[in-house]
Amino acid sequence: MEDTPQKSPAPEQVILRMTSIGKSFLGVRVLRGIDLSATAGEVHAVVGENGAGKSTLMKILAGVHQPDEGTVEIGGETRSFAHPVEAQRAGVAIIYQEFNLLPERTVADNVFLGREPTRRGLLDRAAMDAATSRLLDELDEHSFGPRDMVKDLSVAQQQVVEIVKALSVDARIVVMDEPTAALAEHEVELLYRLIRRLQGRGIAVLYISHRLREVFDLADRVTVLKDGAHVATVRTSDVTTAALVKMMVGRELDAYFPPRADEAVIGEPLLTLRDAGNGKLDGIDLDLRAGEIVGIAGLQGSGRSSLAKAIFGAEPFTRGEITPTRPANVREGVAAGIGLVTEDRKAEGLVLNQSVRDNALLVTRAIGRGGRSHRSTAAVAALLEKVRLRPPRQETEVKYLSGGNQQKVVLAKWLTLAPKVLLFDEPTRGVDVGAKAAIHDLMRELADTGTAILMISSELPELIGMSDRIVVLRDGRVAGHLPAGATEEAVMALAAGAAGAAA
Amino acid sequence: ASDLPPTGASAPPDSGTSAAPAETSAPASAGTGEQSEFFVQADYDAQLAMRTQTAEGPADKPWEQAIAPQMVDTAKYKKDGPYHLCFSNAAVNNPWRQVGWTTMQEEVALHKEIKEFTALDAEGKDDKQISDIAELQAKGCDALIISPNTTATLTPAVSGACPAVPVIVFDRGVETDCPVTFIKPIGGYAFGADGAEFLIEKVPAGGKVLALRILPGVDVLENRWAAAKVAFDKSQLEVVGVEFTDGDAAKTKSIVSDYIARHGKIDGVWMDAGATAVAAIEAFEDAGAPVPAFVGEDQQDFLQKWKDGNLTAVAPTYPTYQWRTPIIAALKILKGEEVPKQWNLPQPKITQESLGTYLQPDMPLLHYALCGCESMPGFPGKWGGK
Amino acid sequence: MIALVANPTRAVYAALIATLAIGWALVAFDGGAFTLNDIVGIQQRSAALGIVAVGQTLAILAGSLDLSVAYLISLVSLVAAETMAGQSSNILTAVVVALGVSALVGLVNGVVITKLKVHAFIATLGVALVIRGVLDHLYDGPAGRVPVDFQQLGYARIGPIPVAAILWAAVAVAVWFLLRRTRLGNRIYAVGGDVEVARLSGVRTDRVVIAAHVLCSLCAGVAGLLLASRLGAGAPTVGTDGGYDLESIAAVVLGGTALAGGRGGVAGTVGGVLLLAVLDSIFNQLEVNSFFKDVVRGVVIVVAVAVYARRTGRRAS
Amino acid sequence: MKRAIPIFLVLAGLLVAIAVANPYFLEPAGFLGFLKRVAPLAILAAGQYFVIVSGEFDLSVGSLVTVEVVVAARLIDGDEAMTWPVLALLIVIGLLVGLVNGLVTTKLRVPSFITTLGAMLILSGAVFLWTGGAPRGALSQGFRVFGREGVWAVLILLVAVTAAVLLMRADFGRTLIAAGDNERAARLSGVRVDRVRVFAFMLSGLSAAVAGILLGGFAGVSAQVGQSLEFQAITAVVLGGVVLGGGRGHVVAAIAGAFTLEALFTLLNLHGISGALEYAVQGVIIIAAVAAGGLRLPALRLSPSKV
Ligand SMILES: Nc1ncnc2c1ncn2[C@@H]1O[C@H](COP(=O)(O)OP(=O)(O)OP(=O)(O)O)[C@@H](O)[C@H]1O
Ligand SMILES: Nc1ncnc2c1ncn2[C@@H]1O[C@H](COP(=O)(O)OP(=O)(O)OP(=O)(O)O)[C@@H](O)[C@H]1O
Ligand SMILES: [Mg+2]
Ligand SMILES: [Mg+2]
């Protein structure tokens, strides 16, 4: 795909060269013939739809998986890693897509896990603490220290620990698999600065993200994977966003977001909160009306998830006026026709070892609603058709589905309820571009049929593109309301509490 | 059940429910296998001889009788009452020990001169019994009664106690003669021989006999089988199987059912302990086969079945009345009266003729007839009878 | 770490002191008295279980568990006693052989769990059955003879303190040190906390689990040696009669170590074992029926763990 | 269900081997005898399955079986008229013990391994405390019919298997397995996780009551009747490919695991593996079976659909 003859980097500068990598899981080919190289000081992005094989490729590099075919060369030497520790020793550090920390251990313990320094054969905790402190300082992170327990940290702070852990390895190659998924905008800025510093030190950074803006901000080159195959490697300066998306999904995506609701469609409030609060929220006033999508914006930890869980009944409101129902627990919420698409699909949304069918019927069965007809194969097939699951196989275990398809199953689960109010917490986090559009369409369709929708998203373009109205939270309180089509700056101003922010 | 060793009652992860036959792979004639290392010819001879000797002592109190006693002088232990007796019990984990323990407590109640009776239950644990014995020595006991959990392993503890206090051992022995007296019925060889001789007499030559044992490795049980084996090997009977039942009724019944199915007809059943005899009999009933000549024990359920089914049976015994004797012995010792060094109690067997006297329909099914407790004040309520 | 473990650990020691006080009062009321002898009795009584439980702590912390310790103890007692055969000169060989057998069993447990990926419950239950088969096959009853010199281990005292108790204390301190101050200890916590995280962080998790099992079995081996010295012989039922498998797990959990692994420590286990031993001693003093003891033991274990669950639950919410 | 195929192959192999060694096995009476012998363990395995698939353990069933038999003997005490009231009481006891196990596990958040270990101690202690150390009384003939007459045992087994299969197909079963798979997700979907788990423990208690009735009927009163049954039941379930930890496995496979275990005992017995080594063989086979299940060839697994 590279049209312009490339100034090939001097041989000694090529730190990583992966050639013809192939990998199968349980007889299914996940990667075939992948080539990837990185030079010193380069940021090389890897993009592709969910399930394209990005993480698998990185895990091969990190020694988590062993390739079925192909070779990995580091610094010109062919290496094969039987265990992550061997990759570590070869200078590969990785921030995994999923959190990879022990909540019951301290920050320092986590950072040095597997590489604990010793003195005269005994653990040298002082050295661990000192080194961790130094790294935290380097990152300008002063909100916690090496002896804090990881479980007491916020999600963003935990991500910082992951980064420190990767930096503490004396690495030549640093892999970051969606490091920003859990970060707010200003934290992303910090990460950018950090990556620049790594670059300066001649470290090769492999960067995976679904947020194309970051790819263009950071990367020198980008490699596109699709269905486990190598599509192209191009210089970011030589390609446009649209072209990149086309390479990823294999077609052009015309409109990013479905049209907004017609004023006429928006109906009565289905849920009204007045001065509602609990341990994490206070003074919340909010109306959710039939046919409307309300976007909730806010920084990490501003209470967005708490709001959704409170409305749903999982962490109920303890005060305020909530009409028509104030669910005291999940079952009351569900009975009142409220559904919650949780932030963490795997941990909170799905029973991964069960079939698509069992997951889709979970809510129906839990509340014992609907007779036999709701549980029939035909009814479930219709449901899967509605959420556009591809292929709509009912007996597949959900753990074998891609992220986007998994999210569709979660949606199907709630649709059986014919919900009056549906709450979406980061519905497209880690979902690829194609599936994202499908989920957006579905949300709008639901609204059009009279469901009140609340949507939380950390991706401002998505939030702004989808919402009929935006409510910004700050420190568990409503910081302001914005109309459809507000600018990112307006949202950020409210969220961050900048002076003079208009309400 | 009399000597069901501790394994039988504690709960190791035991996964077997059906039998592990010793010799079943040779279907023609399983035989009786080799004589075990536990067989001691001299002891065998002595016990078989004792069966015919008359015991000394009051005729109506077999628990005070002794066969061929070698008296020892106890003057050095003489002291004035009241007395503090101590007892280290192996366990109370099966009906035999339960009946015995009740009987012992009632015996204590009979003697006003016992002001205190301290008993510790080792729950079938050797290590705990060793600690218990140490603990009891420090309690200022005037005499220490021990019912050892196992023979060899309690020897050091018993040896340790002997210099401090007069020690009385009963039921299972220890490998030291330091206790003042060791009380036991005649013993396992006599028990085993009683049953085997009965079968040899009742079963026609060439008849098939099934031997059911609880488990290997327990000396008393090994002795029973060893004596039976000697008898069977000399006889015309064919021992078609020697099986271990773990003392488990369900397993026993399964094993016997299998043998009935495989051999069509079994002519006699020998058992080293009778607790599962009824289950074995039921296997014949359920298979619609006649109940053959049977060796059981003095438990009421077996005696009842015997009478109701008009069986050809015999019940050798390991009398629970031996639990009375240690208290009596302790008091004798403390009063300076001489006691037998080895106190051999008579060990009667229940036959067709004596069945009537021992069958007590008002007693619990698992009650042992030879408790010698009928005239005690608490009878029958304390033993669960009506 | 300390703050976290401190809760259940402190709780178990508080319970221990309360039990001692109540027990002392009950016994006094009953007309008896707690004497030095009883204290020594408690130490003696707890030594074997204590050593096994310390080892079991390692297995449980690593996210595993070991149901084979009881049969292993029996096996070790026999191997040791037979090797000694009453000769003092054989003691060293016997100890080495016994510990070698233990380590081997631990290795098998660990390898079956990690390499064959069999759940620890089934793996160690299976190994227990195998040992049981070997025991039943080779031994009919107590065997071997322990020379008087070696019996000192089980009976001798230094001042008022039994050598057995010192042995237990030494094992506990060694394992405590291992957990707090060595890489292996650190990694045992990590693997028990989350194997996958530990593996991805570069810990060779299989080795850690295997090491934990080898150490656990070695502790069981030491307990087997101690019991052999107490009994003067090896006995094929000494481990199972003592119920060392389930009771050691109960003691560990009573000491506040999470059954799921990754949380807890040796200090709690020591408290748990002492608590069980003190209960036992009180029951002995009061001559309580053994069935009643079982009921009380069952209740104590469940209630203790329920209390810990409440505490950690409150922290989390 | 595909996960369960190996266990059925193993079972079929064992049954063939038994039939070869002992042709009597193929006669109706012989096979009926086998079924009768399997019934209690199979029922216990079904009960244990519910608990295991929901992510828990029940170690108390062995003691509970003993309790059921001992209680029945003492209360009936040979009186035919007491048969039915006592049978009803036994069922209630089973359910009640399950209820308590379930409530302590879910409401007090005690790991079920510990809850039921405690229950095991408490039950066996309490029942012998009550009877003074050994069983008392006697069972009536009416009571014993269920365990003694093969037809009854097989009938009860059939009912139990059918009920278990229907339960697992019903909403209860699907939500139970969901709770075992991912408790949080199940809760957030409105599943009453605690309630289904308590119900699972009650089913396990019920199965122990029924197994107790069958075992007591089969061989009469005995203090050891329930000894180590908990380990056998768990082993059977695991042999059936059900995963400890919950969320995976089929109840029919768990029951097949019980059949396999019993068939294994029968076969070892037939081939005269010496009593001692029997345990060793068992241990190796159990480990091997579970290991083979874990390392099964990919082809036998559900093929993942790549989307
Ligand atoms: N351990 C595994 N076992 C079986 N299949 C796996 C495993 N890991 C990944 N897969 C499958 O391999 C494919 C590639 O997954 P991978 O996680 O590499 O995709 P990705 O590009 O990182 O997707 P995402 O953007 O969602 O992170 C998917 O179909 C996934 O289901
Ligand atoms: N791990 C944590 N430990 C302690 N407090 C936390 C933690 N996570 C969040 N909080 C606090 O809880 C409150 C609300 O958090 P919540 O998760 O609802 O925020 P959020 O805006 O939804 O963040 P996210 O984008 O992560 O979902 C905030 O005050 C935050 O500081
Ligand atoms: Mg990925
Ligand atoms: Mg959130």
Coordinates of C-alpha atoms in Angstrom, one line a residue, chain A residues 35-414:
Chain A
D35 CA 4.3 -8.7 9.1
L36 CA 5.1 -5.9 11.5
S37 CA 8.2 -4.0 12.1
A38 CA 9.2 -1.1 14.3
T39 CA 12.2 1.1 14.4
A40 CA 13.9 2.9 17.3
G41 CA 11.9 6.0 18.3
E42 CA 9.0 5.1 16.2
V43 CA 5.3 5.1 17.3
H44 CA 3.7 2.4 15.2
A45 CA -0.1 2.2 15.5
V46 CA -2.0 -1.0 14.9
V47 CA -5.7 -0.7 14.1
G48 CA -8.5 -2.9 13.0
E49 CA -12.0 -4.0 13.9
N50 CA -12.8 -5.9 17.1
G51 CA -11.4 -9.4 16.7
A52 CA -9.1 -8.4 13.9
G53 CA -6.3 -9.9 16.0
K54 CA -4.5 -6.9 17.3
S55 CA -4.2 -8.1 20.9
T56 CA -3.4 -11.6 19.9
L57 CA -0.5 -10.3 17.8
M58 CA 0.8 -8.2 20.7
K59 CA 0.4 -11.2 23.1
I60 CA 2.6 -13.2 20.7
L61 CA 5.2 -10.5 21.0
A62 CA 4.9 -10.5 24.7
G63 CA 5.3 -14.3 25.0
V64 CA 1.7 -14.9 26.2
H65 CA 0.9 -16.9 23.2
Q66 CA 3.2 -18.8 20.9
P67 CA 2.9 -18.3 17.2
D68 CA 2.0 -21.4 15.0
E69 CA 4.1 -20.0 12.2
G70 CA 6.3 -17.0 11.5
T71 CA 9.3 -15.5 13.4
V72 CA 9.9 -12.7 15.8
E73 CA 13.2 -10.8 15.6
I74 CA 14.3 -8.4 18.2
G75 CA 17.4 -6.3 17.6
G76 CA 18.2 -8.6 14.6
E77 CA 18.0 -11.8 16.7
T78 CA 15.3 -14.4 16.2
R79 CA 13.6 -15.1 19.4
S80 CA 10.9 -17.4 20.6
F81 CA 9.2 -16.8 23.9
A82 CA 7.8 -19.7 25.9
H83 CA 6.7 -17.5 28.8
P84 CA 6.1 -13.7 29.3
V85 CA 9.1 -13.5 31.4
E86 CA 11.3 -14.3 28.5
A87 CA 9.9 -11.5 26.4
Q88 CA 10.3 -9.2 29.3
R89 CA 14.0 -10.1 29.5
A90 CA 14.3 -9.5 25.7
G91 CA 13.1 -5.9 26.4
V92 CA 9.4 -6.1 25.6
A93 CA 7.1 -4.3 28.0
I94 CA 3.4 -4.4 27.5
I95 CA 0.3 -2.7 28.8
Y96 CA -2.5 -5.2 28.3
Q97 CA -5.9 -4.2 27.1
E98 CA -7.4 -5.6 30.3
F99 CA -6.3 -4.5 33.7
N100 CA -3.5 -6.6 34.9
L101 CA -3.0 -5.7 38.5
L102 CA -3.5 -7.4 41.9
P103 CA -6.0 -5.4 43.9
E104 CA -4.8 -6.8 47.2
R105 CA -1.2 -5.8 46.7
T106 CA 0.6 -2.5 46.9
V107 CA 1.5 -0.3 43.9
A108 CA 5.2 -1.2 44.3
D109 CA 4.4 -4.9 44.6
N110 CA 2.5 -4.7 41.4
V111 CA 5.1 -2.8 39.6
F112 CA 7.8 -5.2 40.4
L113 CA 5.8 -8.4 40.3
G114 CA 8.0 -11.1 38.7
R115 CA 11.1 -8.9 38.9
E116 CA 11.4 -8.2 42.6
P117 CA 14.7 -6.8 43.5
T118 CA 16.6 -8.7 46.2
R119 CA 19.4 -8.0 48.6
R120 CA 21.3 -11.0 49.9
G121 CA 18.6 -13.2 48.6
L122 CA 15.8 -11.3 50.4
L123 CA 13.2 -9.0 49.1
D124 CA 14.4 -5.4 49.0
R125 CA 11.2 -3.5 49.6
A126 CA 12.9 -0.2 50.1
A127 CA 14.4 -0.4 46.6
M128 CA 11.0 -1.3 45.2
D129 CA 9.4 1.7 46.9
A130 CA 12.1 4.1 45.9
A131 CA 12.1 3.0 42.2
T132 CA 8.3 3.2 42.1
S133 CA 8.3 6.7 43.6
R134 CA 10.8 7.8 41.1
L135 CA 8.7 6.6 38.2
L136 CA 5.6 8.2 39.6
D137 CA 7.4 11.5 39.9
E138 CA 8.5 11.2 36.3
L139 CA 4.9 10.9 35.4
D140 CA 3.9 13.8 37.5
E141 CA 1.6 11.5 39.5
H142 CA 1.4 12.6 43.1
S143 CA -2.1 11.5 44.0
F144 CA -0.9 8.1 45.3
G145 CA 2.3 6.4 46.4
P146 CA 4.1 3.1 46.2
R147 CA 2.6 1.7 49.4
D148 CA -1.0 2.3 48.5
M149 CA -3.2 -0.7 47.8
V150 CA -4.2 -1.0 44.2
K151 CA -7.8 -1.7 45.1
D152 CA -8.0 1.8 46.7
L153 CA -7.1 3.5 43.4
S154 CA -9.4 4.9 40.8
V155 CA -9.5 3.4 37.4
A156 CA -7.4 6.2 35.9
Q157 CA -4.8 5.8 38.7
Q158 CA -4.7 2.1 38.1
Q159 CA -4.0 2.8 34.4
V160 CA -1.1 4.9 35.6
V161 CA 0.2 2.0 37.6
E162 CA 0.0 -0.2 34.5
I163 CA 2.1 2.4 32.7
V164 CA 4.6 2.6 35.5
K165 CA 4.9 -1.1 35.5
A166 CA 5.7 -1.1 31.8
L167 CA 8.2 1.7 32.2
S168 CA 10.0 0.0 35.0
V169 CA 11.1 -2.8 32.6
D170 CA 14.2 -1.7 30.9
A171 CA 12.4 -2.0 27.6
R172 CA 13.3 -1.5 24.0
I173 CA 9.8 -2.0 22.8
V174 CA 6.7 -0.8 24.6
V175 CA 3.3 -2.1 23.6
M176 CA 0.2 -0.2 24.6
D177 CA -3.1 -2.0 23.9
E178 CA -5.8 0.5 24.2
P179 CA -4.2 2.5 27.0
T180 CA -6.7 5.3 26.8
A181 CA -9.9 3.3 27.0
A182 CA -10.1 4.1 30.7
L183 CA -8.6 7.6 30.6
A184 CA -10.2 11.0 30.4
E185 CA -9.1 13.6 28.0
H186 CA -6.6 15.4 30.2
E187 CA -5.1 12.1 31.2
V188 CA -4.7 11.2 27.6
E189 CA -2.7 14.4 27.2
L190 CA -0.3 13.2 29.9
L191 CA 0.1 9.9 28.1
Y192 CA 0.9 11.7 24.9
R193 CA 3.7 13.5 26.6
L194 CA 5.0 10.3 28.0
I195 CA 5.0 8.6 24.7
R196 CA 7.0 11.4 23.2
R197 CA 9.6 11.0 25.9
L198 CA 9.8 7.3 25.2
Q199 CA 10.3 8.1 21.6
G200 CA 13.0 10.5 22.5
R201 CA 14.8 7.7 24.2
G202 CA 14.8 5.6 21.1
I203 CA 12.2 3.1 22.3
A204 CA 9.8 1.7 19.8
V205 CA 6.1 2.1 20.8
L206 CA 3.4 -0.1 19.4
Y207 CA 0.1 1.6 19.9
I208 CA -3.3 0.1 19.6
S209 CA -6.5 2.2 19.8
H210 CA -9.9 2.4 18.3
R211 CA -9.7 6.2 18.6
L212 CA -8.3 7.2 15.2
R213 CA -7.6 10.7 16.4
E214 CA -5.0 9.4 18.8
V215 CA -3.5 7.3 16.0
F216 CA -3.1 10.4 13.8
D217 CA -1.8 12.5 16.8
L218 CA 0.8 10.0 17.8
A219 CA 1.8 7.5 15.2
D220 CA 4.4 7.7 12.5
R221 CA 3.2 4.6 10.8
V222 CA 0.0 2.6 11.1
T223 CA -0.7 -1.1 10.4
V224 CA -4.2 -2.2 9.5
L225 CA -5.4 -5.7 10.3
K226 CA -8.6 -7.2 9.2
D227 CA -9.9 -10.7 10.1
G228 CA -6.5 -11.8 11.1
A229 CA -4.8 -10.7 7.9
H230 CA -2.4 -7.8 7.2
V231 CA -4.2 -5.2 5.1
A232 CA -1.6 -2.4 4.9
T233 CA 1.2 -0.5 6.6
V234 CA 1.2 3.2 5.8
R235 CA 2.7 6.4 7.0
T236 CA 0.0 8.4 8.9
S237 CA 1.0 11.4 6.9
D238 CA 0.0 9.6 3.7
V239 CA -3.5 8.6 4.7
T240 CA -6.8 10.2 5.7
T241 CA -9.2 9.1 8.4
A242 CA -11.7 8.1 5.8
A243 CA -9.2 6.0 3.9
L244 CA -8.1 4.3 7.1
V245 CA -11.6 3.5 8.1
K246 CA -12.2 2.0 4.7
M247 CA -9.2 -0.2 5.1
M248 CA -10.4 -1.4 8.5
V249 CA -14.0 -2.1 7.6
G250 CA -13.6 -2.7 3.9
R251 CA -16.3 -0.2 3.0
E252 CA -17.0 3.5 3.3
L253 CA -19.1 4.6 6.3
D254 CA -21.1 7.4 4.9
A255 CA -22.7 9.0 8.0
Y256 CA -21.3 8.5 11.4
F257 CA -24.4 9.1 13.4
P258 CA -28.1 8.5 12.8
P259 CA -30.2 11.6 12.6
R260 CA -31.4 13.1 15.9
A261 CA -34.9 12.9 17.3
D262 CA -37.7 15.0 15.9
E263 CA -39.1 17.3 18.6
A264 CA -42.5 15.8 17.8
V265 CA -41.3 12.3 18.7
I266 CA -40.2 13.3 22.2
G267 CA -43.0 12.5 24.6
E268 CA -43.8 12.5 28.3
P269 CA -41.1 12.1 30.9
L270 CA -40.9 8.4 31.7
L271 CA -38.6 9.1 34.7
T272 CA -38.1 12.2 36.7
L273 CA -35.4 12.8 39.3
R274 CA -35.7 15.7 41.7
D275 CA -32.9 16.5 44.1
A276 CA -31.9 12.9 44.1
G277 CA -28.7 11.7 45.8
N278 CA -26.8 8.9 47.5
G279 CA -23.3 8.4 48.8
K280 CA -21.7 9.4 45.5
L281 CA -24.4 11.7 44.0
D282 CA -26.1 14.8 45.2
G283 CA -28.9 17.1 44.0
I284 CA -29.5 15.4 40.7
D285 CA -32.4 16.8 38.7
L286 CA -33.1 14.9 35.5
D287 CA -36.0 14.1 33.2
L288 CA -35.8 11.1 30.8
R289 CA -38.5 11.5 28.2
A290 CA -39.8 9.0 25.7
G291 CA -38.1 9.1 22.4
E292 CA -35.1 11.1 23.6
I293 CA -31.4 10.3 24.0
V294 CA -29.9 12.1 26.9
G295 CA -26.1 12.2 26.9
I296 CA -24.2 12.2 30.2
A297 CA -20.8 13.8 30.1
G298 CA -18.2 14.2 32.8
L299 CA -14.7 13.3 33.7
Q300 CA -13.5 10.0 35.0
G301 CA -15.0 9.5 38.5
S302 CA -17.5 12.3 38.1
G303 CA -20.3 10.0 39.0
R304 CA -21.7 9.0 35.6
S305 CA -21.7 5.3 36.2
S306 CA -23.0 5.9 39.7
L307 CA -25.9 7.8 38.2
A308 CA -26.8 5.0 35.9
K309 CA -26.6 2.4 38.7
A310 CA -28.7 4.6 41.0
I311 CA -31.5 4.9 38.5
F312 CA -31.3 1.2 37.7
G313 CA -31.4 0.3 41.4
A314 CA -28.0 -1.4 41.6
E315 CA -26.7 1.4 43.9
P316 CA -30.0 3.0 44.7
F317 CA -30.7 6.7 45.5
T318 CA -31.2 7.2 49.2
R319 CA -32.9 10.6 49.0
G320 CA -34.8 12.8 46.6
E321 CA -38.0 12.4 44.7
I322 CA -38.0 9.9 41.9
T323 CA -41.1 9.3 39.9
P324 CA -42.8 7.1 39.0
T325 CA -40.6 4.5 40.8
R326 CA -37.5 4.5 42.9
P327 CA -36.1 1.0 42.6
A328 CA -34.5 -0.1 45.8
N329 CA -32.7 -3.0 44.1
V330 CA -32.0 -4.4 40.6
R331 CA -35.1 -6.5 40.5
E332 CA -37.3 -3.5 41.2
G333 CA -35.6 -1.6 38.5
V334 CA -36.0 -4.3 36.0
A335 CA -39.6 -4.8 37.0
A336 CA -40.2 -1.0 36.4
G337 CA -38.9 -1.5 32.9
I338 CA -35.4 -0.1 33.4
G339 CA -32.4 -1.7 31.7
L340 CA -28.7 -1.1 32.2
V341 CA -26.0 -1.8 29.6
T342 CA -23.1 -1.9 31.9
E343 CA -19.7 -0.3 31.4
D344 CA -17.8 -3.6 31.7
R345 CA -19.4 -6.1 29.4
K346 CA -17.5 -9.2 30.4
A347 CA -17.6 -8.6 34.2
E348 CA -21.1 -7.3 34.5
G349 CA -23.1 -7.9 31.3
L350 CA -22.6 -11.4 30.1
V351 CA -22.4 -15.0 31.3
L352 CA -19.6 -15.8 29.0
N353 CA -19.7 -19.6 29.2
Q354 CA -23.3 -19.7 28.2
S355 CA -24.8 -19.6 24.8
V356 CA -26.0 -16.5 22.9
R357 CA -29.6 -17.8 23.5
D358 CA -29.1 -18.2 27.3
N359 CA -27.7 -14.7 27.5
A360 CA -30.4 -13.2 25.4
L361 CA -33.0 -14.8 27.6
L362 CA -31.3 -14.1 30.9
V363 CA -33.5 -11.1 31.9
T364 CA -36.7 -12.8 30.8
R365 CA -35.8 -15.9 32.9
A366 CA -34.6 -13.9 35.9
I367 CA -37.9 -12.1 36.3
G368 CA -39.9 -15.0 35.1
R369 CA -41.8 -12.8 32.7
G370 CA -43.3 -14.0 29.4
G371 CA -44.5 -17.5 28.7
R372 CA -43.1 -20.2 26.5
S373 CA -43.5 -18.2 23.3
H374 CA -40.8 -15.7 24.5
R375 CA -38.3 -18.5 24.9
S376 CA -39.0 -20.2 21.6
T377 CA -36.2 -20.5 19.1
A378 CA -38.1 -18.3 16.7
A379 CA -38.6 -15.5 19.2
V380 CA -34.9 -15.5 20.0
A381 CA -34.0 -15.6 16.3
A382 CA -36.2 -12.5 15.8
L383 CA -34.5 -10.8 18.7
L384 CA -31.0 -11.5 17.3
E385 CA -32.1 -10.3 13.9
K386 CA -33.3 -7.1 15.5
V387 CA -29.9 -6.4 17.1
R388 CA -28.2 -7.5 13.9
L389 CA -26.0 -10.2 15.4
R390 CA -23.9 -11.7 12.6
P391 CA -24.1 -14.7 12.3
P392 CA -27.2 -15.0 14.4
R393 CA -26.2 -18.4 15.9
Q394 CA -28.0 -19.1 19.1
E395 CA -25.9 -21.9 20.4
T396 CA -22.5 -20.2 20.2
E397 CA -21.0 -19.6 23.6
V398 CA -20.8 -15.8 24.1
K399 CA -17.1 -15.9 25.0
Y400 CA -16.3 -16.7 21.4
L401 CA -17.9 -13.6 20.0
S402 CA -16.2 -10.3 19.2
G403 CA -16.6 -7.3 21.4
G404 CA -19.2 -5.7 19.1
N405 CA -21.3 -8.8 18.9
Q406 CA -21.1 -9.3 22.6
Q407 CA -22.5 -5.9 23.1
K408 CA -25.3 -6.7 20.7
V409 CA -26.2 -9.7 22.8
V410 CA -26.3 -7.5 25.9
L411 CA -28.7 -5.3 24.0
A412 CA -30.8 -8.3 23.0
K413 CA -31.0 -9.3 26.7
W414 CA -32.6 -6.0 27.6

